[in-house]
Tab-separated table of C-alpha atoms in Angstrom:
chain	number	residue	atom	x	y	z
A	27	PRO	CA	-59.993	-67.148	185.216
A	28	GLU	CA	-58.180	-64.666	183.196
A	29	ASP	CA	-59.640	-65.642	179.901
A	30	GLU	CA	-61.928	-63.354	178.204
A	31	ILE	CA	-64.853	-65.655	177.403
A	32	SER	CA	-68.145	-64.751	176.105
A	33	VAL	CA	-70.910	-66.573	177.895
A	34	LEU	CA	-74.928	-66.414	176.854
A	35	GLU	CA	-77.490	-67.834	179.214
A	36	VAL	CA	-80.804	-68.680	177.335
A	37	GLY	CA	-83.558	-68.185	179.925
A	38	CYS	CA	-81.352	-66.389	182.522
A	39	ASP	CA	-84.144	-65.304	184.775
A	40	CYS	CA	-82.646	-63.034	187.601
A	41	GLY	CA	-79.084	-63.863	186.564
A	42	GLY	CA	-77.829	-65.914	189.320
A	43	THR	CA	-75.700	-68.042	187.149
A	44	LEU	CA	-74.394	-65.304	185.115
A	45	LEU	CA	-73.475	-63.406	188.198
A	46	GLU	CA	-71.543	-66.657	189.626
A	47	ILE	CA	-69.816	-66.688	186.246
A	48	LYS	CA	-68.694	-63.067	186.378
A	49	ASN	CA	-67.333	-63.743	189.688
A	50	ARG	CA	-65.248	-66.814	188.786
A	51	PHE	CA	-64.186	-65.345	185.809
A	52	PRO	CA	-63.779	-61.575	185.971
A	53	LYS	CA	-62.953	-60.738	182.359
A	54	ALA	CA	-65.971	-62.762	181.104
A	55	LYS	CA	-68.645	-61.090	179.051
A	56	VAL	CA	-71.920	-62.434	180.259
A	57	PHE	CA	-75.067	-62.151	178.050
A	58	GLY	CA	-78.651	-63.416	178.798
A	59	VAL	CA	-82.163	-63.897	177.035
A	60	GLU	CA	-85.322	-63.902	179.290
A	61	LEU	CA	-88.761	-63.681	178.318
A	62	ASN	CA	-89.767	-62.195	181.828
A	63	GLU	CA	-89.258	-58.299	181.674
A	64	ARG	CA	-89.213	-57.932	185.309
A	65	ALA	CA	-86.444	-60.949	185.438
A	66	ALA	CA	-84.574	-59.408	182.861
A	67	SER	CA	-84.360	-56.118	184.252
A	68	ILE	CA	-82.619	-57.512	187.375
A	69	ALA	CA	-80.289	-59.338	185.626
A	70	SER	CA	-79.234	-56.458	183.599
A	71	HIS	CA	-77.558	-54.881	186.472
A	72	PHE	CA	-74.576	-57.068	185.876
A	73	ALA	CA	-75.142	-58.712	182.272
A	74	THR	CA	-76.279	-57.272	178.840
A	75	VAL	CA	-79.899	-58.977	178.711
A	76	GLU	CA	-82.204	-59.081	175.801
A	77	THR	CA	-86.005	-59.568	176.489
A	78	ALA	CA	-86.587	-61.961	173.799
A	79	ASN	CA	-87.306	-65.453	172.815
A	80	ILE	CA	-84.720	-67.837	171.544
A	81	GLU	CA	-87.068	-69.287	169.093
A	82	GLU	CA	-87.474	-66.072	166.988
A	83	LYS	CA	-83.712	-66.370	166.242
A	84	GLY	CA	-83.483	-62.695	166.089
A	85	LEU	CA	-81.039	-62.100	168.891
A	86	GLY	CA	-78.364	-59.473	168.395
A	87	PHE	CA	-75.142	-61.535	168.567
A	88	SER	CA	-73.075	-61.861	165.396
A	89	GLN	CA	-71.919	-64.973	163.779
A	90	GLY	CA	-69.152	-67.074	166.001
A	91	SER	CA	-69.279	-64.556	168.692
A	92	LEU	CA	-69.711	-66.682	171.717
A	93	ASP	CA	-67.647	-69.291	173.551
A	94	TYR	CA	-70.394	-70.795	175.528
A	95	ILE	CA	-74.210	-70.963	175.459
A	96	ILE	CA	-76.263	-72.163	178.601
A	97	PHE	CA	-79.682	-73.972	178.714
A	98	GLY	CA	-80.315	-74.455	182.126
A	99	ASP	CA	-83.674	-76.337	182.267
A	100	VAL	CA	-85.032	-74.616	179.100
A	101	LEU	CA	-84.511	-76.925	176.302
A	102	GLU	CA	-87.708	-79.063	177.366
A	103	HIS	CA	-89.840	-75.897	177.397
A	104	LEU	CA	-89.044	-74.949	173.645
A	105	ARG	CA	-91.619	-75.665	170.786
A	106	ASP	CA	-88.440	-76.843	168.835
A	107	PRO	CA	-85.403	-77.244	170.804
A	108	GLU	CA	-83.464	-79.020	167.978
A	109	GLU	CA	-84.026	-75.882	165.594
A	110	ALA	CA	-82.812	-73.477	168.644
A	111	LEU	CA	-79.723	-75.738	168.811
A	112	VAL	CA	-79.156	-75.290	165.127
A	113	TYR	CA	-79.412	-71.557	165.432
A	114	CYS	CA	-77.230	-71.420	168.413
A	115	ARG	CA	-74.439	-73.374	166.326
A	116	LYS	CA	-74.168	-70.384	164.205
A	117	LEU	CA	-73.422	-67.788	167.042
A	118	LEU	CA	-70.639	-69.939	168.661
A	119	ARG	CA	-67.203	-69.380	167.655
A	120	LYS	CA	-64.586	-72.449	166.661
A	121	GLY	CA	-64.459	-74.493	169.921
A	122	GLY	CA	-67.519	-73.145	171.313
A	123	LYS	CA	-69.931	-75.132	173.508
A	124	ILE	CA	-73.344	-75.902	174.512
A	125	ILE	CA	-74.023	-76.378	178.328
A	126	ALA	CA	-77.518	-77.687	179.013
A	127	ASN	CA	-79.304	-79.472	181.806
A	128	ILE	CA	-82.257	-81.915	180.768
A	129	PRO	CA	-84.585	-83.701	182.711
A	130	ASN	CA	-84.576	-87.446	182.449
A	131	VAL	CA	-88.376	-88.897	181.551
A	132	MET	CA	-86.984	-92.370	181.949
A	133	HIS	CA	-86.141	-92.264	185.589
A	134	ILE	CA	-87.340	-94.955	187.723
A	135	SER	CA	-90.057	-92.680	189.337
A	136	VAL	CA	-91.618	-91.998	186.100
A	137	MET	CA	-91.413	-95.762	185.052
A	138	GLU	CA	-92.945	-96.931	188.371
A	139	GLN	CA	-95.863	-94.586	187.396
A	140	LEU	CA	-96.252	-96.100	183.793
A	141	LEU	CA	-96.286	-99.341	185.078
A	142	ARG	CA	-99.269	-98.488	187.293
A	143	GLY	CA	-101.201	-96.953	184.203
A	144	ASP	CA	-100.299	-93.395	185.500
A	145	PHE	CA	-98.429	-90.101	183.967
A	146	THR	CA	-99.591	-87.237	186.035
A	147	TYR	CA	-98.357	-83.793	185.271
A	148	THR	CA	-97.265	-81.988	188.343
A	149	ASP	CA	-96.164	-78.089	188.921
A	150	THR	CA	-92.475	-79.121	188.935
A	151	GLY	CA	-90.252	-82.001	188.846
A	152	LEU	CA	-89.545	-84.467	185.714
A	153	LEU	CA	-93.157	-84.152	184.857
A	154	ASP	CA	-93.625	-80.578	184.908
A	155	ARG	CA	-96.882	-79.427	183.161
A	156	THR	CA	-94.878	-76.710	181.472
A	157	HIS	CA	-92.681	-79.226	179.447
A	158	ILE	CA	-93.175	-79.543	176.011
A	159	HIS	CA	-90.828	-82.035	175.327
A	160	LEU	CA	-89.600	-85.085	177.114
A	161	PHE	CA	-86.153	-86.607	176.672
A	162	THR	CA	-84.109	-89.751	177.409
A	163	TYR	CA	-80.506	-90.188	176.820
A	164	TYR	CA	-80.616	-91.682	173.473
A	165	GLU	CA	-83.021	-88.778	172.505
A	166	ILE	CA	-80.836	-86.153	173.850
A	167	GLU	CA	-77.885	-87.685	171.986
A	168	ARG	CA	-79.676	-88.050	168.587
A	169	MET	CA	-81.130	-84.385	169.138
A	170	PHE	CA	-77.529	-82.733	169.420
A	171	GLN	CA	-76.223	-84.939	166.545
A	172	ARG	CA	-79.075	-83.935	164.296
A	173	ALA	CA	-78.229	-80.195	165.043
A	174	GLY	CA	-74.404	-80.510	164.391
A	175	TYR	CA	-72.835	-81.202	167.889
A	176	ARG	CA	-71.288	-83.908	169.474
A	177	LEU	CA	-71.658	-84.812	173.309
A	178	CYS	CA	-68.176	-83.937	174.720
A	179	ASP	CA	-69.415	-84.798	178.489
A	180	THR	CA	-72.554	-85.984	179.898
A	181	ASN	CA	-72.804	-86.315	183.956
A	182	SER	CA	-75.936	-87.669	185.602
A	183	VAL	CA	-77.616	-85.874	188.688
A	184	VAL	CA	-78.491	-88.807	190.812
A	185	LEU	CA	-81.105	-88.682	193.644
A	186	PRO	CA	-82.044	-91.366	196.499
A	187	ILE	CA	-84.148	-94.044	195.279
A	188	THR	CA	-86.283	-96.588	197.402
A	189	LYS	CA	-85.132	-100.174	197.841
A	190	LYS	CA	-88.218	-101.070	195.778
A	191	GLN	CA	-87.336	-98.830	192.951
A	192	GLN	CA	-83.964	-100.450	193.043
A	193	GLU	CA	-85.427	-103.870	192.675
A	194	LEU	CA	-87.753	-102.528	189.829
A	195	ILE	CA	-84.663	-101.375	188.017
A	196	ASP	CA	-83.180	-104.931	188.271
A	197	LYS	CA	-86.520	-106.170	186.693
A	198	LEU	CA	-86.604	-103.817	183.925
A	199	MET	CA	-82.734	-104.455	183.213
A	200	ASP	CA	-83.813	-108.168	182.614
A	201	LEU	CA	-86.532	-107.523	180.471
A	202	LYS	CA	-85.197	-105.403	177.736
A	203	GLU	CA	-81.410	-104.986	176.385
A	204	GLY	CA	-79.995	-101.995	175.024
A	205	ALA	CA	-80.845	-99.707	178.323
A	206	SER	CA	-78.255	-99.376	180.773
A	207	ARG	CA	-78.658	-98.866	184.614
A	208	PHE	CA	-77.744	-95.277	184.674
A	209	MET	CA	-80.800	-94.410	182.380
A	210	TYR	CA	-83.150	-95.614	185.092
A	211	GLU	CA	-81.185	-93.853	187.903
A	212	THR	CA	-80.603	-90.350	186.238
A	213	PHE	CA	-82.800	-87.369	187.334
A	214	GLN	CA	-81.271	-85.039	185.031
A	215	TYR	CA	-78.544	-84.899	182.569
A	216	ASN	CA	-75.781	-82.324	182.564
A	217	ILE	CA	-74.560	-82.059	178.754
A	218	LYS	CA	-71.559	-80.485	177.375
A	219	ALA	CA	-71.969	-80.221	173.508
A	220	CYS	CA	-69.275	-79.281	171.169
A	221	VAL	CA	-69.965	-78.112	167.506
A	222	TYR	CA	-69.286	-81.012	165.351
A	223	ASP	CA	-66.367	-81.140	162.961
A	224	VAL	CA	-65.889	-83.828	160.455
A	225	GLY	CA	-62.991	-86.163	161.522
A	226	GLN	CA	-62.844	-84.871	164.946
A	227	GLU	CA	-62.602	-87.632	167.499
A	228	ASN	CA	-64.404	-87.416	170.948
A	229	SER	CA	-61.337	-86.949	172.723
A	230	GLU	CA	-63.073	-85.654	175.687
A	231	GLY	CA	-64.971	-88.631	176.629
A	232	GLY	CA	-68.571	-89.525	176.555
A	233	LYS	CA	-71.059	-90.847	179.437
A	234	GLY	CA	-69.685	-90.149	183.041
A	235	GLU	CA	-71.124	-90.675	186.304
C-alpha cells in the first residue's frame, strides 16, 4: 500500500477503477486514456487523463515510466490490439505488467448458437456488436507472446450454465482433443502479462481457476 506505483488505464471511462486504485494505494500515480471527452473530464478530477486513442501511439509517457497498464474490456474493441500491446511494452518499466479482461468467444453459450447455425450480435455481452476482435484462450496466449509478453497469471470468470450446456460440453470434449473444459466454461479471462525476458522462467504460474 505504500509503494509509489504508476498505473495507466486505457479506456478509463469516468475513472472508477483508477479512483479505487488511488484509495487502496494512496501514493500511486494514476493516469487514464479515454476517447470520450465528457468521461475523461470527470476522471480528471482525481487522475491525469488524456483524451486520446491508444492506437495512435502518441501518449505523453516516457519510455519505461509505468508499472501497470490496464485494459478493462478494451482489447477486443481495438483495430490492432497486438500492435497496441507492442507499443505499451515500451512504456512499461522492467517488471511492469499488463492487466486485461478479455471476453471468451468459445464460451458454451456461443458454441450452442453456432451449432444451431446462429452467430447473432447483441448490444452487450460476448457478441457485443462493437467487438472488432474475438478471442479464445489460445489466441490470447499467442497474441501476448507475439507482442513480447508472457502470461504470468490467467483466471477465469465463470457464470452459471444450464444442465443442457454442461451436457453439451461433455459431448464437445469427446469430439476434439486439445480443448480443456475451462475453455468452454470461461465467460471472460482476467490476464496478467509480464514483459518477456529471454531465459526468464514463468515462476508466477499459468492458468488458474
